[in-house]
Short mmCIF file of C-alpha atoms in Angstrom, two decimals:
data_model
loop_
_atom_site.label_atom_id
_atom_site.label_comp_id
_atom_site.label_asym_id
_atom_site.label_seq_id
_atom_site.Cartn_x
_atom_site.Cartn_y
_atom_site.Cartn_z
CA THR A 1 -91.03 -7.88 -141.50
CA GLN A 2 -88.89 -10.03 -139.25
CA LEU A 3 -87.42 -13.10 -140.94
CA LEU A 4 -87.18 -14.74 -137.54
CA GLU A 5 -89.98 -14.39 -135.01
CA GLN A 6 -89.11 -15.20 -131.43
CA SER A 7 -91.68 -15.75 -128.72
CA PRO A 8 -92.36 -14.83 -126.09
CA GLN A 9 -90.56 -11.49 -126.10
CA PHE A 10 -90.34 -11.44 -122.30
CA LEU A 11 -90.58 -14.19 -119.72
CA SER A 12 -90.29 -13.89 -115.95
CA ILE A 13 -90.40 -17.10 -113.92
CA GLN A 14 -89.42 -18.49 -110.55
CA GLU A 15 -86.33 -20.59 -110.00
CA GLY A 16 -87.05 -24.25 -110.61
CA GLU A 17 -89.72 -23.76 -113.27
CA ASN A 18 -89.49 -25.12 -116.81
CA LEU A 19 -89.87 -22.95 -119.89
CA THR A 20 -89.80 -23.09 -123.67
CA VAL A 21 -88.98 -20.30 -126.09
CA TYR A 22 -89.58 -20.43 -129.81
CA CYS A 23 -87.98 -19.23 -133.02
CA ASN A 24 -90.16 -19.36 -136.12
CA SER A 25 -89.91 -18.43 -139.77
CA SER A 26 -91.59 -19.08 -143.10
CA SER A 27 -88.16 -19.72 -144.63
CA VAL A 28 -86.14 -22.92 -144.65
CA PHE A 29 -82.69 -22.73 -143.11
CA SER A 30 -79.63 -24.86 -143.66
CA SER A 31 -78.69 -24.29 -140.03
CA LEU A 32 -79.76 -22.24 -137.06
CA GLN A 33 -77.86 -20.97 -134.06
CA TRP A 34 -78.90 -20.05 -130.52
CA TYR A 35 -77.00 -17.41 -128.55
CA ARG A 36 -77.34 -16.17 -124.98
CA GLN A 37 -76.51 -12.59 -124.08
CA GLU A 38 -76.03 -11.54 -120.47
CA PRO A 39 -76.41 -7.90 -119.42
CA GLY A 40 -73.41 -5.80 -120.41
CA GLU A 41 -71.87 -8.49 -122.57
CA GLY A 42 -71.95 -9.72 -126.15
CA PRO A 43 -73.91 -12.78 -127.29
CA VAL A 44 -72.29 -16.18 -126.77
CA LEU A 45 -73.06 -19.18 -128.96
CA LEU A 46 -74.94 -22.00 -127.20
CA VAL A 47 -75.57 -24.41 -130.05
CA THR A 48 -75.88 -24.86 -133.81
CA VAL A 49 -78.58 -27.16 -135.21
CA VAL A 50 -78.26 -28.42 -138.74
CA THR A 51 -80.49 -31.44 -139.38
CA GLY A 52 -84.30 -31.31 -139.49
CA GLY A 53 -85.70 -32.93 -136.34
CA GLU A 54 -82.36 -32.68 -134.58
CA VAL A 55 -82.34 -32.47 -130.79
CA LYS A 56 -79.30 -31.26 -128.88
CA LYS A 57 -78.87 -31.11 -125.14
CA LEU A 58 -76.61 -28.80 -123.19
CA LYS A 59 -77.02 -29.64 -119.49
CA ARG A 60 -80.52 -28.36 -118.62
CA LEU A 61 -81.05 -26.82 -122.07
CA THR A 62 -82.67 -28.80 -124.88
CA PHE A 63 -82.65 -27.44 -128.43
CA GLN A 64 -84.81 -28.78 -131.22
CA PHE A 65 -84.77 -28.01 -134.93
CA GLY A 66 -88.09 -28.48 -136.69
CA ASP A 67 -88.48 -31.28 -139.22
CA ALA A 68 -88.97 -28.75 -142.01
CA ARG A 69 -86.02 -26.64 -140.76
CA LYS A 70 -88.24 -23.57 -140.44
CA ASP A 71 -88.46 -23.37 -136.67
CA SER A 72 -86.61 -24.18 -133.49
CA SER A 73 -87.27 -24.30 -129.78
CA LEU A 74 -85.23 -24.03 -126.63
CA HIS A 75 -86.46 -25.76 -123.50
CA ILE A 76 -84.91 -25.07 -120.10
CA THR A 77 -85.54 -27.49 -117.26
CA ALA A 78 -85.47 -26.29 -113.66
CA ALA A 79 -84.42 -22.76 -114.52
CA GLN A 80 -81.76 -21.08 -112.40
CA PRO A 81 -81.09 -17.36 -111.82
CA GLY A 82 -77.91 -17.83 -113.84
CA ASP A 83 -80.08 -18.59 -116.90
CA THR A 84 -81.26 -14.97 -116.89
CA GLY A 85 -80.44 -13.23 -120.14
CA LEU A 86 -81.47 -12.54 -123.71
CA TYR A 87 -81.82 -15.64 -125.89
CA LEU A 88 -81.31 -15.02 -129.58
CA CYS A 89 -81.77 -17.30 -132.54
CA ALA A 90 -79.95 -16.60 -135.79
CA PHE A 91 -79.51 -18.09 -139.23
CA SER A 92 -76.81 -17.80 -141.83
CA SER A 93 -77.74 -15.88 -144.94
CA GLY A 94 -76.42 -17.82 -147.91
CA ASN A 95 -72.95 -19.23 -147.50
CA THR A 96 -71.33 -15.99 -146.42
CA GLY A 97 -71.18 -16.23 -142.66
CA LYS A 98 -73.59 -13.31 -142.38
CA LEU A 99 -76.01 -13.91 -139.51
CA ILE A 100 -79.57 -12.62 -139.27
CA PHE A 101 -80.83 -12.46 -135.69
CA GLY A 102 -84.31 -12.63 -134.24
CA GLN A 103 -85.45 -9.99 -131.77
CA GLY A 104 -84.76 -12.30 -128.86
CA THR A 105 -86.53 -13.53 -125.73
CA THR A 106 -85.62 -11.79 -122.50
CA LEU A 107 -85.69 -14.30 -119.66
CA GLN A 108 -85.67 -13.39 -115.99
CA VAL A 109 -85.39 -16.16 -113.43
CA LYS A 110 -86.18 -15.02 -109.91
CA PRO A 111 -84.58 -16.74 -106.92
CA ASP B 1 -56.41 -16.35 -125.10
CA ALA B 2 -57.90 -12.87 -125.54
CA GLY B 3 -61.30 -12.59 -127.10
CA VAL B 4 -62.55 -9.78 -129.29
CA ILE B 5 -61.48 -6.46 -127.82
CA GLN B 6 -63.52 -3.29 -128.24
CA SER B 7 -62.81 0.25 -127.15
CA PRO B 8 -64.07 2.38 -125.65
CA ARG B 9 -66.59 0.47 -123.56
CA HIS B 10 -68.67 3.58 -123.06
CA GLU B 11 -68.82 6.77 -125.09
CA VAL B 12 -70.90 9.85 -124.40
CA THR B 13 -70.78 12.61 -126.96
CA GLU B 14 -72.78 15.53 -128.21
CA MET B 15 -74.76 15.63 -131.41
CA GLY B 16 -72.61 16.58 -134.37
CA GLN B 17 -69.38 15.18 -132.98
CA GLU B 18 -67.35 12.47 -134.67
CA VAL B 19 -67.27 9.09 -132.95
CA THR B 20 -64.77 6.31 -133.63
CA LEU B 21 -65.26 2.82 -132.29
CA ARG B 22 -62.41 0.32 -132.36
CA CYS B 23 -62.18 -3.44 -132.58
CA LYS B 24 -59.42 -6.01 -132.40
CA PRO B 25 -60.64 -9.41 -133.61
CA ILE B 26 -59.39 -12.76 -132.38
CA SER B 27 -56.03 -13.54 -133.93
CA GLY B 28 -56.33 -15.81 -136.95
CA HIS B 29 -59.99 -15.05 -137.61
CA ASN B 30 -60.75 -14.13 -141.21
CA SER B 31 -64.14 -12.47 -140.85
CA LEU B 32 -65.15 -9.41 -138.85
CA PHE B 33 -68.65 -8.10 -138.25
CA TRP B 34 -70.05 -4.84 -136.87
CA TYR B 35 -73.52 -4.92 -135.26
CA ARG B 36 -75.76 -2.37 -133.61
CA GLN B 37 -78.22 -3.32 -130.85
CA THR B 38 -81.20 -1.29 -129.69
CA MET B 39 -84.35 -2.18 -127.81
CA MET B 40 -86.50 -1.28 -130.78
CA ARG B 41 -84.60 -2.96 -133.59
CA GLY B 42 -82.67 -5.70 -131.84
CA LEU B 43 -79.28 -6.82 -133.14
CA GLU B 44 -78.62 -5.56 -136.67
CA LEU B 45 -75.64 -6.32 -138.87
CA LEU B 46 -74.07 -3.13 -140.19
CA ILE B 47 -71.14 -4.40 -142.23
CA TYR B 48 -68.80 -7.33 -142.45
CA PHE B 49 -65.32 -7.93 -143.76
CA ASN B 50 -63.59 -11.04 -145.01
CA ASN B 51 -59.80 -10.99 -145.21
CA ASN B 52 -59.94 -7.22 -144.53
CA VAL B 53 -62.20 -6.58 -147.54
CA PRO B 54 -65.74 -5.21 -147.02
CA ILE B 55 -68.16 -7.85 -148.35
CA ASP B 56 -71.59 -6.49 -147.43
CA ASP B 57 -72.30 -2.99 -146.14
CA SER B 58 -76.02 -3.03 -146.90
CA GLY B 59 -76.81 -2.64 -143.20
CA MET B 60 -74.94 0.65 -142.84
CA PRO B 61 -77.74 3.12 -142.10
CA GLU B 62 -76.47 6.09 -144.06
CA ASP B 63 -73.43 7.93 -145.29
CA ARG B 64 -72.64 9.20 -141.83
CA PHE B 65 -71.42 5.69 -141.01
CA SER B 66 -68.15 4.29 -142.35
CA ALA B 67 -66.01 1.30 -141.46
CA LYS B 68 -62.45 0.35 -142.25
CA MET B 69 -60.22 -2.64 -141.71
CA PRO B 70 -56.67 -1.58 -142.54
CA ASN B 71 -55.18 -4.90 -141.38
CA ALA B 72 -56.21 -8.26 -139.98
CA SER B 73 -55.98 -7.13 -136.37
CA PHE B 74 -57.85 -3.84 -136.37
CA SER B 75 -61.11 -2.31 -137.51
CA THR B 76 -62.90 0.98 -136.91
CA LEU B 77 -66.49 2.13 -137.18
CA LYS B 78 -66.87 5.87 -137.53
CA ILE B 79 -69.95 8.03 -137.23
CA GLN B 80 -69.66 11.58 -138.49
CA PRO B 81 -71.65 13.59 -137.59
CA SER B 82 -73.32 11.69 -134.78
CA GLU B 83 -77.03 12.06 -133.98
CA PRO B 84 -79.08 11.12 -130.89
CA ARG B 85 -80.74 8.26 -132.82
CA ASP B 86 -77.31 6.65 -133.17
CA SER B 87 -77.37 5.88 -129.45
CA ALA B 88 -77.05 2.11 -129.11
CA VAL B 89 -74.65 -0.65 -128.16
CA TYR B 90 -72.25 -1.44 -130.97
CA PHE B 91 -70.75 -4.92 -131.12
CA CYS B 92 -67.83 -6.25 -133.07
CA ALA B 93 -67.60 -9.98 -133.74
CA SER B 94 -65.12 -12.21 -135.53
CA SER B 95 -65.24 -15.73 -136.92
CA PRO B 96 -62.58 -18.12 -138.16
CA GLY B 97 -63.76 -18.70 -141.71
CA GLN B 98 -65.80 -17.30 -144.51
CA GLY B 99 -68.85 -19.54 -144.42
CA PRO B 100 -71.42 -20.19 -141.69
CA ASP B 101 -69.46 -20.32 -138.49
CA THR B 102 -69.49 -19.42 -134.83
CA GLN B 103 -69.20 -15.71 -134.27
CA TYR B 104 -67.33 -14.47 -131.21
CA PHE B 105 -68.60 -11.18 -129.91
CA GLY B 106 -66.77 -8.44 -128.09
CA PRO B 107 -68.22 -6.79 -124.98
CA GLY B 108 -69.66 -3.91 -126.98
CA THR B 109 -69.41 -0.13 -126.89
CA ARG B 110 -72.35 1.70 -125.36
CA LEU B 111 -72.74 4.95 -127.30
CA THR B 112 -74.86 7.81 -126.03
CA VAL B 113 -75.31 10.84 -128.25
CA LEU B 114 -76.81 13.79 -126.42
#
């Protein structure tokens, strides 16, 4: 059983389209992180959300943490080929720094 | 400033051979993590260290896997003997502190066991 469910698993869109990917759980988290992983590289942190209902923007990326701190979404506006990659959400288990990752959403943006 | 360094980047070996993966964390970081990534299981934490001490090795699949951190600037993950199902990309990551924090990942080692 996955603690974090990410959807969709795969997404292929044309350049310029908008998209939203989701990260859901039945557990409440003190914080949640989003990472992007490009082919052949390790994941890179995009954002950390901490407060229920929080919205953070990173250029064309908008991250939202659910009010109950059980879910999160990532919205990309006017997707670019450079957005192609694997998007992973992760939460910290306890206060140890140990991260538990979701399975990820693989995004392909076609020119 | 150098990031997390892993070697080798690619390793191809035959079943039964010993494999050693190496990691140099970012200088000054106190925590080091070893992950394995496969299509089927995603990114799984194998073990992590804090101040060179193993804190949680519950993700280590079996006794064939072992990890060491002899000093703050070096860690190894060893598989002996290796099996085809160990084929995966292995990542090392480090973070500055002990609590929830940004983890900085290395480029990974792609292991293929024939």
